Amino acid sequence: MPMPQSEFIWFDGEFVPWGDAKVHVLAHAMHYGSSVFEGIRCYETPRGPAVFRLGKHVRRLFDGCRVYRMEIPYSQETIAQAIKDTVSKNGLRSCYIRPLVWRGYGQLGVEPRTCPVQVMVAAWDWGTYLGDDALEQGVDIGVSSWRRAAPDTFPSMVKGGGHYMNSQLIRMEAADNGYSEAIALDVYGYVSEGSGENIFLVRDNVLSTPQVGTSLLGGITRDSVITIARDLGYTVQERPIAREELYMAEELFFAGTAVEISPVRSVDHMVVGQGKRGPVTAALQKAFFERVRGEAPDPYGWLDYVR
Ligand SMILES: Cc1ncc(COP(=O)(O)O)c(C=O)c1O
């Protein structure tokens, strides 16, 4: 199915029609994955569309570019404004937003620094990521035979375009095995994350999630879940998680901008808990959606209103 389109894309500082936002086939990023991107959601609220944790996403984009020595020719404020402008220019209410920074057309040596750094922001209507039932019924997943990269290979805290070749292997293998998604282990054999989302497990009302700094992206939804869970009085541990803990968990759920909070109902064909969304996952989902939709107080200023 073709992706939903909107009218305009913010492209190097100006809006161009969706169909005209093109790059050259010899752009550096096309060949070597030299790009850094973000995935952000905008939700409809009683006060109009609001971008969720905009500042944190923009900061992660700039941090990632710094690691790859990509100097973005705009300030964080300009990019944040471009993101909000892209939502309003396209008349969108709730949507997914994709800012991308990449090395453009220049030369094709691996040393990239003579290529121009380009930026675009696109936004479009996008519903649930793992299917409409996923948020309620949960998804079936398996442990991938592909590992996440070792800490001194790809910088996992960076949302680098090329890193997603690994995610694609994980995701395709999952689909071929009949799963909606997979969990990858890190190079040491500990639980890492899904192809595009972080994982949490629940046992005895305690939440556990793998710690940042070894093999995973420091998800902004992950951070939001930890904050909300602590606000609700749960203990949250960030620690190494053994594969077998996935099979012992009472509840398991994914957290990410695309999947939001999605329960897992089975891992490797073993049923998790009651085989449906558990009470802790339900409580976190409820609190999360109330906050992102502006139906609950916003104590941390997570909503950035577009108008
Ligand atoms: C590999 C990976 N891990 C985790 C996440 C979740 O991060 P966030 O909650 O910031 O979307 C994503 C999505 O961005 C991802 O691609």
PDB file of C-alpha atoms and ligand atoms in Angstrom:
ATOM      1  CA  MET A   1       0.000   0.000   0.000  1.00  0.00           C
ATOM      2  CA  PRO A   2       1.390   3.436  -0.895  1.00  0.00           C
ATOM      3  CA  MET A   3       1.996   5.709   2.042  1.00  0.00           C
ATOM      4  CA  PRO A   4      -0.459   8.504   2.780  1.00  0.00           C
ATOM      5  CA  GLN A   5       0.719  11.775   1.303  1.00  0.00           C
ATOM      6  CA  SER A   6       0.297  15.340   2.387  1.00  0.00           C
ATOM      7  CA  GLU A   7       0.784  18.465   0.323  1.00  0.00           C
ATOM      8  CA  PHE A   8       4.099  19.971   1.350  1.00  0.00           C
ATOM      9  CA  ILE A   9       7.513  18.966   2.609  1.00  0.00           C
ATOM     10  CA  TRP A  10       9.876  21.395   4.311  1.00  0.00           C
ATOM     11  CA  PHE A  11      13.035  20.967   2.240  1.00  0.00           C
ATOM     12  CA  ASP A  12      16.223  22.905   3.027  1.00  0.00           C
ATOM     13  CA  GLY A  13      14.321  25.857   4.407  1.00  0.00           C
ATOM     14  CA  GLU A  14      11.300  26.103   2.170  1.00  0.00           C
ATOM     15  CA  PHE A  15       8.108  24.248   1.477  1.00  0.00           C
ATOM     16  CA  VAL A  16       7.990  22.279  -1.759  1.00  0.00           C
ATOM     17  CA  PRO A  17       5.130  20.159  -3.117  1.00  0.00           C
ATOM     18  CA  TRP A  18       5.320  16.554  -1.843  1.00  0.00           C
ATOM     19  CA  GLY A  19       6.172  15.157  -5.292  1.00  0.00           C
ATOM     20  CA  ASP A  20       9.021  17.612  -5.872  1.00  0.00           C
ATOM     21  CA  ALA A  21      11.048  16.758  -2.750  1.00  0.00           C
ATOM     22  CA  LYS A  22      13.794  14.798  -4.551  1.00  0.00           C
ATOM     23  CA  VAL A  23      17.485  13.960  -4.145  1.00  0.00           C
ATOM     24  CA  HIS A  24      20.174  12.898  -6.605  1.00  0.00           C
ATOM     25  CA  VAL A  25      20.907   9.155  -6.965  1.00  0.00           C
ATOM     26  CA  LEU A  26      24.552   9.875  -6.161  1.00  0.00           C
ATOM     27  CA  ALA A  27      23.772  11.572  -2.858  1.00  0.00           C
ATOM     28  CA  HIS A  28      26.129  10.209  -0.178  1.00  0.00           C
ATOM     29  CA  ALA A  29      23.261   9.022   2.033  1.00  0.00           C
ATOM     30  CA  MET A  30      21.878   6.830  -0.757  1.00  0.00           C
ATOM     31  CA  HIS A  31      25.072   4.789  -0.810  1.00  0.00           C
ATOM     32  CA  TYR A  32      26.303   4.734   2.763  1.00  0.00           C
ATOM     33  CA  GLY A  33      23.255   5.364   4.927  1.00  0.00           C
ATOM     34  CA  SER A  34      24.697   8.717   5.993  1.00  0.00           C
ATOM     35  CA  SER A  35      21.618  10.230   7.570  1.00  0.00           C
ATOM     36  CA  VAL A  36      20.117  10.874  10.969  1.00  0.00           C
ATOM     37  CA  PHE A  37      16.386  11.122  11.485  1.00  0.00           C
ATOM     38  CA  GLU A  38      13.567  11.463  13.951  1.00  0.00           C
ATOM     39  CA  GLY A  39      10.103  10.013  14.313  1.00  0.00           C
ATOM     40  CA  ILE A  40       7.680  12.239  16.188  1.00  0.00           C
ATOM     41  CA  ARG A  41       3.948  12.156  16.771  1.00  0.00           C
ATOM     42  CA  CYS A  42       1.537  15.022  16.843  1.00  0.00           C
ATOM     43  CA  TYR A  43      -1.754  14.384  18.651  1.00  0.00           C
ATOM     44  CA  GLU A  44      -5.096  16.068  18.448  1.00  0.00           C
ATOM     45  CA  THR A  45      -5.926  17.763  21.755  1.00  0.00           C
ATOM     46  CA  PRO A  46      -8.752  20.020  22.961  1.00  0.00           C
ATOM     47  CA  ARG A  47      -6.400  22.942  22.211  1.00  0.00           C
ATOM     48  CA  GLY A  48      -5.605  21.794  18.680  1.00  0.00           C
ATOM     49  CA  PRO A  49      -2.707  19.670  17.400  1.00  0.00           C
ATOM     50  CA  ALA A  50       0.218  19.271  19.795  1.00  0.00           C
ATOM     51  CA  VAL A  51       3.629  17.786  19.047  1.00  0.00           C
ATOM     52  CA  PHE A  52       4.725  15.323  21.725  1.00  0.00           C
ATOM     53  CA  ARG A  53       8.104  16.109  23.327  1.00  0.00           C
ATOM     54  CA  LEU A  54       9.259  18.197  20.393  1.00  0.00           C
ATOM     55  CA  GLY A  55      12.302  19.688  22.113  1.00  0.00           C
ATOM     56  CA  LYS A  56      13.622  16.292  23.156  1.00  0.00           C
ATOM     57  CA  HIS A  57      13.269  14.881  19.659  1.00  0.00           C
ATOM     58  CA  VAL A  58      15.018  17.872  18.085  1.00  0.00           C
ATOM     59  CA  ARG A  59      17.810  17.615  20.625  1.00  0.00           C
ATOM     60  CA  ARG A  60      18.294  13.904  19.891  1.00  0.00           C
ATOM     61  CA  LEU A  61      18.487  14.745  16.185  1.00  0.00           C
ATOM     62  CA  PHE A  62      21.194  17.331  16.792  1.00  0.00           C
ATOM     63  CA  ASP A  63      23.065  15.042  19.202  1.00  0.00           C
ATOM     64  CA  GLY A  64      23.080  12.268  16.598  1.00  0.00           C
ATOM     65  CA  CYS A  65      24.321  14.605  13.895  1.00  0.00           C
ATOM     66  CA  ARG A  66      27.102  15.790  16.181  1.00  0.00           C
ATOM     67  CA  VAL A  67      28.319  12.211  16.614  1.00  0.00           C
ATOM     68  CA  TYR A  68      28.463  11.818  12.835  1.00  0.00           C
ATOM     69  CA  ARG A  69      30.033  15.270  12.395  1.00  0.00           C
ATOM     70  CA  MET A  70      27.075  16.534  10.416  1.00  0.00           C
ATOM     71  CA  GLU A  71      26.678  20.220  10.946  1.00  0.00           C
ATOM     72  CA  ILE A  72      23.017  21.111  10.562  1.00  0.00           C
ATOM     73  CA  PRO A  73      22.823  24.510   8.874  1.00  0.00           C
ATOM     74  CA  TYR A  74      19.885  25.566  11.094  1.00  0.00           C
ATOM     75  CA  SER A  75      19.352  26.098  14.813  1.00  0.00           C
ATOM     76  CA  GLN A  76      17.320  23.723  16.985  1.00  0.00           C
ATOM     77  CA  GLU A  77      14.692  26.473  17.277  1.00  0.00           C
ATOM     78  CA  THR A  78      14.410  26.750  13.478  1.00  0.00           C
ATOM     79  CA  ILE A  79      13.975  22.992  13.085  1.00  0.00           C
ATOM     80  CA  ALA A  80      11.398  22.875  15.899  1.00  0.00           C
ATOM     81  CA  GLN A  81       9.472  25.673  14.202  1.00  0.00           C
ATOM     82  CA  ALA A  82       9.788  23.949  10.807  1.00  0.00           C
ATOM     83  CA  ILE A  83       8.263  20.830  12.366  1.00  0.00           C
ATOM     84  CA  LYS A  84       5.277  22.747  13.713  1.00  0.00           C
ATOM     85  CA  ASP A  85       4.930  24.664  10.436  1.00  0.00           C
ATOM     86  CA  THR A  86       4.911  21.400   8.457  1.00  0.00           C
ATOM     87  CA  VAL A  87       1.976  20.148  10.522  1.00  0.00           C
ATOM     88  CA  SER A  88      -0.027  23.341  10.133  1.00  0.00           C
ATOM     89  CA  LYS A  89       0.871  23.986   6.461  1.00  0.00           C
ATOM     90  CA  ASN A  90      -0.507  20.527   5.635  1.00  0.00           C
ATOM     91  CA  GLY A  91      -3.634  21.060   7.726  1.00  0.00           C
ATOM     92  CA  LEU A  92      -2.840  17.949   9.766  1.00  0.00           C
ATOM     93  CA  ARG A  93      -4.312  17.279  13.189  1.00  0.00           C
ATOM     94  CA  SER A  94      -2.843  14.037  14.416  1.00  0.00           C
ATOM     95  CA  CYS A  95       0.089  12.803  12.393  1.00  0.00           C
ATOM     96  CA  TYR A  96       3.543  11.271  12.258  1.00  0.00           C
ATOM     97  CA  ILE A  97       6.453  13.620  11.594  1.00  0.00           C
ATOM     98  CA  ARG A  98       9.731  12.587   9.991  1.00  0.00           C
ATOM     99  CA  PRO A  99      12.635  15.060  10.101  1.00  0.00           C
ATOM    100  CA  LEU A 100      15.702  13.828   8.212  1.00  0.00           C
ATOM    101  CA  VAL A 101      19.244  15.175   7.967  1.00  0.00           C
ATOM    102  CA  TRP A 102      21.449  13.656   5.297  1.00  0.00           C
ATOM    103  CA  ARG A 103      24.687  13.995   3.383  1.00  0.00           C
ATOM    104  CA  GLY A 104      23.759  15.077  -0.097  1.00  0.00           C
ATOM    105  CA  TYR A 105      25.363  15.063  -3.515  1.00  0.00           C
ATOM    106  CA  GLY A 106      29.059  15.948  -3.575  1.00  0.00           C
ATOM    107  CA  GLN A 107      31.495  13.075  -3.882  1.00  0.00           C
ATOM    108  CA  LEU A 108      31.331   9.361  -3.213  1.00  0.00           C
ATOM    109  CA  GLY A 109      34.389   8.660  -1.118  1.00  0.00           C
ATOM    110  CA  VAL A 110      33.538   7.239   2.276  1.00  0.00           C
ATOM    111  CA  GLU A 111      34.918  10.364   4.029  1.00  0.00           C
ATOM    112  CA  PRO A 112      31.725  12.390   3.783  1.00  0.00           C
ATOM    113  CA  ARG A 113      32.566  15.842   4.975  1.00  0.00           C
ATOM    114  CA  THR A 114      32.674  17.644   1.656  1.00  0.00           C
ATOM    115  CA  CYS A 115      29.062  16.670   0.909  1.00  0.00           C
ATOM    116  CA  PRO A 116      26.384  19.203   1.785  1.00  0.00           C
ATOM    117  CA  VAL A 117      24.231  18.508   4.836  1.00  0.00           C
ATOM    118  CA  GLN A 118      20.576  18.723   3.882  1.00  0.00           C
ATOM    119  CA  VAL A 119      17.413  18.725   5.972  1.00  0.00           C
ATOM    120  CA  MET A 120      13.793  17.935   5.344  1.00  0.00           C
ATOM    121  CA  VAL A 121      10.656  17.585   7.441  1.00  0.00           C
ATOM    122  CA  ALA A 122       7.661  15.583   6.239  1.00  0.00           C
ATOM    123  CA  ALA A 123       4.423  14.814   8.066  1.00  0.00           C
ATOM    124  CA  TRP A 124       1.440  12.657   7.229  1.00  0.00           C
ATOM    125  CA  ASP A 125      -1.551  10.895   8.685  1.00  0.00           C
ATOM    126  CA  TRP A 126      -0.464   7.634  10.253  1.00  0.00           C
ATOM    127  CA  GLY A 127      -2.531   5.459  12.544  1.00  0.00           C
ATOM    128  CA  THR A 128      -1.357   2.514  14.596  1.00  0.00           C
ATOM    129  CA  TYR A 129       1.944   0.918  13.602  1.00  0.00           C
ATOM    130  CA  LEU A 130       1.394  -2.743  14.450  1.00  0.00           C
ATOM    131  CA  GLY A 131      -2.253  -2.871  13.345  1.00  0.00           C
ATOM    132  CA  ASP A 132      -5.472  -1.540  14.843  1.00  0.00           C
ATOM    133  CA  ASP A 133      -5.873  -4.387  17.326  1.00  0.00           C
ATOM    134  CA  ALA A 134      -2.323  -4.193  18.623  1.00  0.00           C
ATOM    135  CA  LEU A 135      -2.936  -1.610  21.333  1.00  0.00           C
ATOM    136  CA  GLU A 136      -5.685  -3.720  22.906  1.00  0.00           C
ATOM    137  CA  GLN A 137      -5.034  -7.301  21.957  1.00  0.00           C
ATOM    138  CA  GLY A 138      -1.253  -7.256  21.904  1.00  0.00           C
ATOM    139  CA  VAL A 139       1.125  -8.723  19.359  1.00  0.00           C
ATOM    140  CA  ASP A 140       2.963 -12.008  18.873  1.00  0.00           C
ATOM    141  CA  ILE A 141       6.721 -11.681  18.689  1.00  0.00           C
ATOM    142  CA  GLY A 142       9.857 -13.809  18.626  1.00  0.00           C
ATOM    143  CA  VAL A 143      13.486 -13.423  19.616  1.00  0.00           C
ATOM    144  CA  SER A 144      15.499 -12.553  16.524  1.00  0.00           C
ATOM    145  CA  SER A 145      18.529 -14.479  15.344  1.00  0.00           C
ATOM    146  CA  TRP A 146      20.012 -11.091  14.403  1.00  0.00           C
ATOM    147  CA  ARG A 147      21.829  -9.243  17.199  1.00  0.00           C
ATOM    148  CA  ARG A 148      21.996  -5.513  17.796  1.00  0.00           C
ATOM    149  CA  ALA A 149      25.370  -3.958  17.049  1.00  0.00           C
ATOM    150  CA  ALA A 150      28.085  -4.028  19.704  1.00  0.00           C
ATOM    151  CA  PRO A 151      28.585  -0.751  21.616  1.00  0.00           C
ATOM    152  CA  ASP A 152      31.788   0.171  19.809  1.00  0.00           C
ATOM    153  CA  THR A 153      30.407  -0.377  16.325  1.00  0.00           C
ATOM    154  CA  PHE A 154      27.304   1.683  15.543  1.00  0.00           C
ATOM    155  CA  PRO A 155      26.417   4.355  18.107  1.00  0.00           C
ATOM    156  CA  SER A 156      23.032   3.007  19.146  1.00  0.00           C
ATOM    157  CA  MET A 157      21.978   6.211  20.880  1.00  0.00           C
ATOM    158  CA  VAL A 158      21.991   7.846  17.448  1.00  0.00           C
ATOM    159  CA  LYS A 159      18.991   7.339  15.190  1.00  0.00           C
ATOM    160  CA  GLY A 160      21.233   6.876  12.178  1.00  0.00           C
ATOM    161  CA  GLY A 161      19.725   5.895   8.831  1.00  0.00           C
ATOM    162  CA  GLY A 162      22.277   3.146   8.149  1.00  0.00           C
ATOM    163  CA  HIS A 163      21.594   1.547  11.529  1.00  0.00           C
ATOM    164  CA  TYR A 164      18.202   0.547  10.216  1.00  0.00           C
ATOM    165  CA  MET A 165      19.662  -2.039   7.855  1.00  0.00           C
ATOM    166  CA  ASN A 166      19.991  -4.142  11.012  1.00  0.00           C
ATOM    167  CA  SER A 167      16.416  -3.268  12.017  1.00  0.00           C
ATOM    168  CA  GLN A 168      15.197  -4.348   8.584  1.00  0.00           C
ATOM    169  CA  LEU A 169      16.812  -7.778   8.967  1.00  0.00           C
ATOM    170  CA  ILE A 170      15.140  -8.167  12.363  1.00  0.00           C
ATOM    171  CA  ARG A 171      11.791  -7.024  11.048  1.00  0.00           C
ATOM    172  CA  MET A 172      11.824  -9.147   7.877  1.00  0.00           C
ATOM    173  CA  GLU A 173      12.812 -12.259   9.784  1.00  0.00           C
ATOM    174  CA  ALA A 174       9.956 -11.627  12.222  1.00  0.00           C
ATOM    175  CA  ALA A 175       7.463 -11.313   9.373  1.00  0.00           C
ATOM    176  CA  ASP A 176       8.791 -14.454   7.684  1.00  0.00           C
ATOM    177  CA  ASN A 177       8.301 -16.315  10.954  1.00  0.00           C
ATOM    178  CA  GLY A 178       4.732 -15.064  11.267  1.00  0.00           C
ATOM    179  CA  TYR A 179       5.416 -12.540  14.014  1.00  0.00           C
ATOM    180  CA  SER A 180       4.397  -8.893  14.124  1.00  0.00           C
ATOM    181  CA  GLU A 181       7.785  -7.862  15.475  1.00  0.00           C
ATOM    182  CA  ALA A 182      10.886  -9.333  17.076  1.00  0.00           C
ATOM    183  CA  ILE A 183      13.138  -8.668  20.028  1.00  0.00           C
ATOM    184  CA  ALA A 184      16.840  -8.571  19.327  1.00  0.00           C
ATOM    185  CA  LEU A 185      19.498  -9.490  21.841  1.00  0.00           C
ATOM    186  CA  ASP A 186      22.668  -7.466  22.264  1.00  0.00           C
ATOM    187  CA  VAL A 187      26.140  -8.759  21.521  1.00  0.00           C
ATOM    188  CA  TYR A 188      26.374 -10.233  25.037  1.00  0.00           C
ATOM    189  CA  GLY A 189      23.076 -12.076  24.686  1.00  0.00           C
ATOM    190  CA  TYR A 190      21.006  -9.734  26.858  1.00  0.00           C
ATOM    191  CA  VAL A 191      17.654  -8.365  25.752  1.00  0.00           C
ATOM    192  CA  SER A 192      18.068  -5.206  23.679  1.00  0.00           C
ATOM    193  CA  GLU A 193      15.041  -3.845  21.799  1.00  0.00           C
ATOM    194  CA  GLY A 194      12.710  -4.366  18.851  1.00  0.00           C
ATOM    195  CA  SER A 195      13.478  -3.217  15.322  1.00  0.00           C
ATOM    196  CA  GLY A 196      11.974   0.178  16.096  1.00  0.00           C
ATOM    197  CA  GLU A 197      10.874   0.250  19.712  1.00  0.00           C
ATOM    198  CA  ASN A 198      12.016  -0.376  23.279  1.00  0.00           C
ATOM    199  CA  ILE A 199      10.754  -3.198  25.500  1.00  0.00           C
ATOM    200  CA  PHE A 200       9.502  -3.297  29.074  1.00  0.00           C
ATOM    201  CA  LEU A 201       8.628  -6.261  31.229  1.00  0.00           C
ATOM    202  CA  VAL A 202       6.496  -6.387  34.347  1.00  0.00           C
ATOM    203  CA  ARG A 203       6.782  -8.850  37.199  1.00  0.00           C
ATOM    204  CA  ASP A 204       5.427  -8.398  40.735  1.00  0.00           C
ATOM    205  CA  ASN A 205       4.376  -4.860  39.774  1.00  0.00           C
ATOM    206  CA  VAL A 206       7.990  -3.873  39.042  1.00  0.00           C
ATOM    207  CA  LEU A 207       8.866  -2.628  35.561  1.00  0.00           C
ATOM    208  CA  SER A 208      12.214  -3.517  34.016  1.00  0.00           C
ATOM    209  CA  THR A 209      13.768  -2.299  30.799  1.00  0.00           C
ATOM    210  CA  PRO A 210      17.302  -2.640  29.396  1.00  0.00           C
ATOM    211  CA  GLN A 211      19.580   0.253  30.272  1.00  0.00           C
ATOM    212  CA  VAL A 212      20.712   2.833  27.706  1.00  0.00           C
ATOM    213  CA  GLY A 213      24.345   2.924  26.639  1.00  0.00           C
ATOM    214  CA  THR A 214      24.990  -0.566  25.369  1.00  0.00           C
ATOM    215  CA  SER A 215      22.877  -1.425  22.374  1.00  0.00           C
ATOM    216  CA  LEU A 216      19.678   0.539  22.261  1.00  0.00           C
ATOM    217  CA  LEU A 217      18.156   3.823  21.277  1.00  0.00           C
ATOM    218  CA  GLY A 218      17.217   5.933  24.275  1.00  0.00           C
ATOM    219  CA  GLY A 219      13.583   6.073  23.293  1.00  0.00           C
ATOM    220  CA  ILE A 220      11.594   9.150  24.174  1.00  0.00           C
ATOM    221  CA  THR A 221       8.519   6.986  24.708  1.00  0.00           C
ATOM    222  CA  ARG A 222      10.665   4.784  26.963  1.00  0.00           C
ATOM    223  CA  ASP A 223      11.586   7.859  28.973  1.00  0.00           C
ATOM    224  CA  SER A 224       7.925   8.934  29.098  1.00  0.00           C
ATOM    225  CA  VAL A 225       6.832   5.478  30.274  1.00  0.00           C
ATOM    226  CA  ILE A 226       9.456   5.462  33.030  1.00  0.00           C
ATOM    227  CA  THR A 227       8.300   8.904  34.187  1.00  0.00           C
ATOM    228  CA  ILE A 228       4.601   8.012  34.088  1.00  0.00           C
ATOM    229  CA  ALA A 229       5.190   4.667  35.807  1.00  0.00           C
ATOM    230  CA  ARG A 230       7.061   6.350  38.652  1.00  0.00           C
ATOM    231  CA  ASP A 231       4.326   8.986  38.895  1.00  0.00           C
ATOM    232  CA  LEU A 232       1.835   6.132  39.275  1.00  0.00           C
ATOM    233  CA  GLY A 233       3.957   4.659  42.074  1.00  0.00           C
ATOM    234  CA  TYR A 234       5.633   1.761  40.263  1.00  0.00           C
ATOM    235  CA  THR A 235       9.263   0.843  40.723  1.00  0.00           C
ATOM    236  CA  VAL A 236      11.201   0.930  37.435  1.00  0.00           C
ATOM    237  CA  GLN A 237      14.548  -0.789  36.968  1.00  0.00           C
ATOM    238  CA  GLU A 238      16.919  -0.081  34.091  1.00  0.00           C
ATOM    239  CA  ARG A 239      19.202  -3.094  34.018  1.00  0.00           C
ATOM    240  CA  PRO A 240      20.537  -6.014  31.978  1.00  0.00           C
ATOM    241  CA  ILE A 241      17.673  -8.395  31.175  1.00  0.00           C
ATOM    242  CA  ALA A 242      18.247 -12.062  30.424  1.00  0.00           C
ATOM    243  CA  ARG A 243      16.385 -13.656  27.533  1.00  0.00           C
ATOM    244  CA  GLU A 244      14.582 -16.085  29.842  1.00  0.00           C
ATOM    245  CA  GLU A 245      13.022 -13.185  31.729  1.00  0.00           C
ATOM    246  CA  LEU A 246      10.902 -12.593  28.626  1.00  0.00           C
ATOM    247  CA  TYR A 247       9.343 -16.009  29.223  1.00  0.00           C
ATOM    248  CA  MET A 248       8.829 -15.382  32.949  1.00  0.00           C
ATOM    249  CA  ALA A 249       7.287 -11.923  32.603  1.00  0.00           C
ATOM    250  CA  GLU A 250       3.722 -11.336  33.745  1.00  0.00           C
ATOM    251  CA  GLU A 251       3.396  -8.521  31.226  1.00  0.00           C
ATOM    252  CA  LEU A 252       5.503  -7.366  28.338  1.00  0.00           C
ATOM    253  CA  PHE A 253       5.041  -4.305  26.172  1.00  0.00           C
ATOM    254  CA  PHE A 254       6.751  -2.259  23.503  1.00  0.00           C
ATOM    255  CA  ALA A 255       7.242   1.484  23.783  1.00  0.00           C
ATOM    256  CA  GLY A 256       8.046   3.739  20.858  1.00  0.00           C
ATOM    257  CA  THR A 257       6.707   6.701  18.936  1.00  0.00           C
ATOM    258  CA  ALA A 258       5.315   4.482  16.199  1.00  0.00           C
ATOM    259  CA  VAL A 259       3.962   1.635  18.386  1.00  0.00           C
ATOM    260  CA  GLU A 260       3.106   3.954  21.303  1.00  0.00           C
ATOM    261  CA  ILE A 261       2.526   1.426  24.118  1.00  0.00           C
ATOM    262  CA  SER A 262       1.731  -1.962  22.592  1.00  0.00           C
ATOM    263  CA  PRO A 263       1.260  -5.086  24.702  1.00  0.00           C
ATOM    264  CA  VAL A 264       2.992  -8.329  23.722  1.00  0.00           C
ATOM    265  CA  ARG A 265       0.822 -11.395  24.096  1.00  0.00           C
ATOM    266  CA  SER A 266       3.330 -14.083  23.205  1.00  0.00           C
ATOM    267  CA  VAL A 267       7.087 -14.492  22.749  1.00  0.00           C
ATOM    268  CA  ASP A 268       8.419 -17.439  20.790  1.00  0.00           C
ATOM    269  CA  HIS A 269       4.907 -18.933  20.930  1.00  0.00           C
ATOM    270  CA  MET A 270       4.904 -18.804  24.733  1.00  0.00           C
ATOM    271  CA  VAL A 271       1.935 -16.898  26.119  1.00  0.00           C
ATOM    272  CA  VAL A 272       2.791 -13.864  28.244  1.00  0.00           C
ATOM    273  CA  GLY A 273       0.640 -13.627  31.402  1.00  0.00           C
ATOM    274  CA  GLN A 274      -3.013 -14.062  30.464  1.00  0.00           C
ATOM    275  CA  GLY A 275      -2.256 -13.690  26.745  1.00  0.00           C
ATOM    276  CA  LYS A 276      -3.799 -10.236  26.625  1.00  0.00           C
ATOM    277  CA  ARG A 277      -3.067  -6.732  27.818  1.00  0.00           C
ATOM    278  CA  GLY A 278      -2.240  -6.870  31.527  1.00  0.00           C
ATOM    279  CA  PRO A 279      -3.346  -4.410  34.217  1.00  0.00           C
ATOM    280  CA  VAL A 280      -0.050  -2.517  34.509  1.00  0.00           C
ATOM    281  CA  THR A 281       0.203  -2.081  30.740  1.00  0.00           C
ATOM    282  CA  ALA A 282      -3.414  -0.909  30.665  1.00  0.00           C
ATOM    283  CA  ALA A 283      -2.813   1.644  33.432  1.00  0.00           C
ATOM    284  CA  LEU A 284       0.282   3.008  31.682  1.00  0.00           C
ATOM    285  CA  GLN A 285      -1.463   3.149  28.316  1.00  0.00           C
ATOM    286  CA  LYS A 286      -4.377   5.043  29.825  1.00  0.00           C
ATOM    287  CA  ALA A 287      -2.148   7.589  31.541  1.00  0.00           C
ATOM    288  CA  PHE A 288       0.028   7.923  28.431  1.00  0.00           C
ATOM    289  CA  PHE A 289      -2.868   8.543  26.047  1.00  0.00           C
ATOM    290  CA  GLU A 290      -4.511  10.989  28.458  1.00  0.00           C
ATOM    291  CA  ARG A 291      -1.316  12.999  28.545  1.00  0.00           C
ATOM    292  CA  VAL A 292      -0.513  12.949  24.836  1.00  0.00           C
ATOM    293  CA  ARG A 293      -4.085  13.865  23.947  1.00  0.00           C
ATOM    294  CA  GLY A 294      -4.104  16.762  26.397  1.00  0.00           C
ATOM    295  CA  GLU A 295      -6.848  15.165  28.509  1.00  0.00           C
ATOM    296  CA  ALA A 296      -4.725  15.150  31.662  1.00  0.00           C
ATOM    297  CA  PRO A 297      -2.441  17.804  33.173  1.00  0.00           C
ATOM    298  CA  ASP A 298       0.935  18.157  31.466  1.00  0.00           C
ATOM    299  CA  PRO A 299       3.283  18.597  34.435  1.00  0.00           C
ATOM    300  CA  TYR A 300       6.474  18.277  32.388  1.00  0.00           C
ATOM    301  CA  GLY A 301       5.462  20.422  29.411  1.00  0.00           C
ATOM    302  CA  TRP A 302       5.476  17.519  26.978  1.00  0.00           C
ATOM    303  CA  LEU A 303       2.955  19.071  24.601  1.00  0.00           C
ATOM    304  CA  ASP A 304       4.006  21.711  22.116  1.00  0.00           C
ATOM    305  CA  TYR A 305       0.919  23.259  20.596  1.00  0.00           C
ATOM    306  CA  VAL A 306       1.123  23.853  16.882  1.00  0.00           C
ATOM    307  CA  ARG A 307      -1.064  26.966  17.025  1.00  0.00           C
TER     308      ARG A 307
HETATM  309  C1  LIG B   1      15.568   1.094  17.247  1.00  0.00           C
HETATM  310  C2  LIG B   1      14.584   1.923  17.992  1.00  0.00           C
HETATM  311  N1  LIG B   1      14.486   1.775  19.317  1.00  0.00           N
HETATM  312  C3  LIG B   1      13.598   2.486  20.030  1.00  0.00           C
HETATM  313  C4  LIG B   1      12.764   3.414  19.432  1.00  0.00           C
HETATM  314  C5  LIG B   1      11.787   4.184  20.256  1.00  0.00           C
HETATM  315  O1  LIG B   1      12.182   5.518  20.366  1.00  0.00           O
HETATM  316  P1  LIG B   1      11.133   6.673  20.527  1.00  0.00           P
HETATM  317  O2  LIG B   1      10.273   6.324  21.677  1.00  0.00           O
HETATM  318  O3  LIG B   1      11.936   7.886  20.777  1.00  0.00           O
HETATM  319  O4  LIG B   1      10.339   6.724  19.280  1.00  0.00           O
HETATM  320  C6  LIG B   1      12.845   3.602  18.049  1.00  0.00           C
HETATM  321  C7  LIG B   1      12.008   4.579  17.367  1.00  0.00           C
HETATM  322  O5  LIG B   1      12.361   5.702  17.233  1.00  0.00           O
HETATM  323  C8  LIG B   1      13.780   2.848  17.325  1.00  0.00           C
HETATM  324  O6  LIG B   1      13.865   2.986  15.997  1.00  0.00           O
END
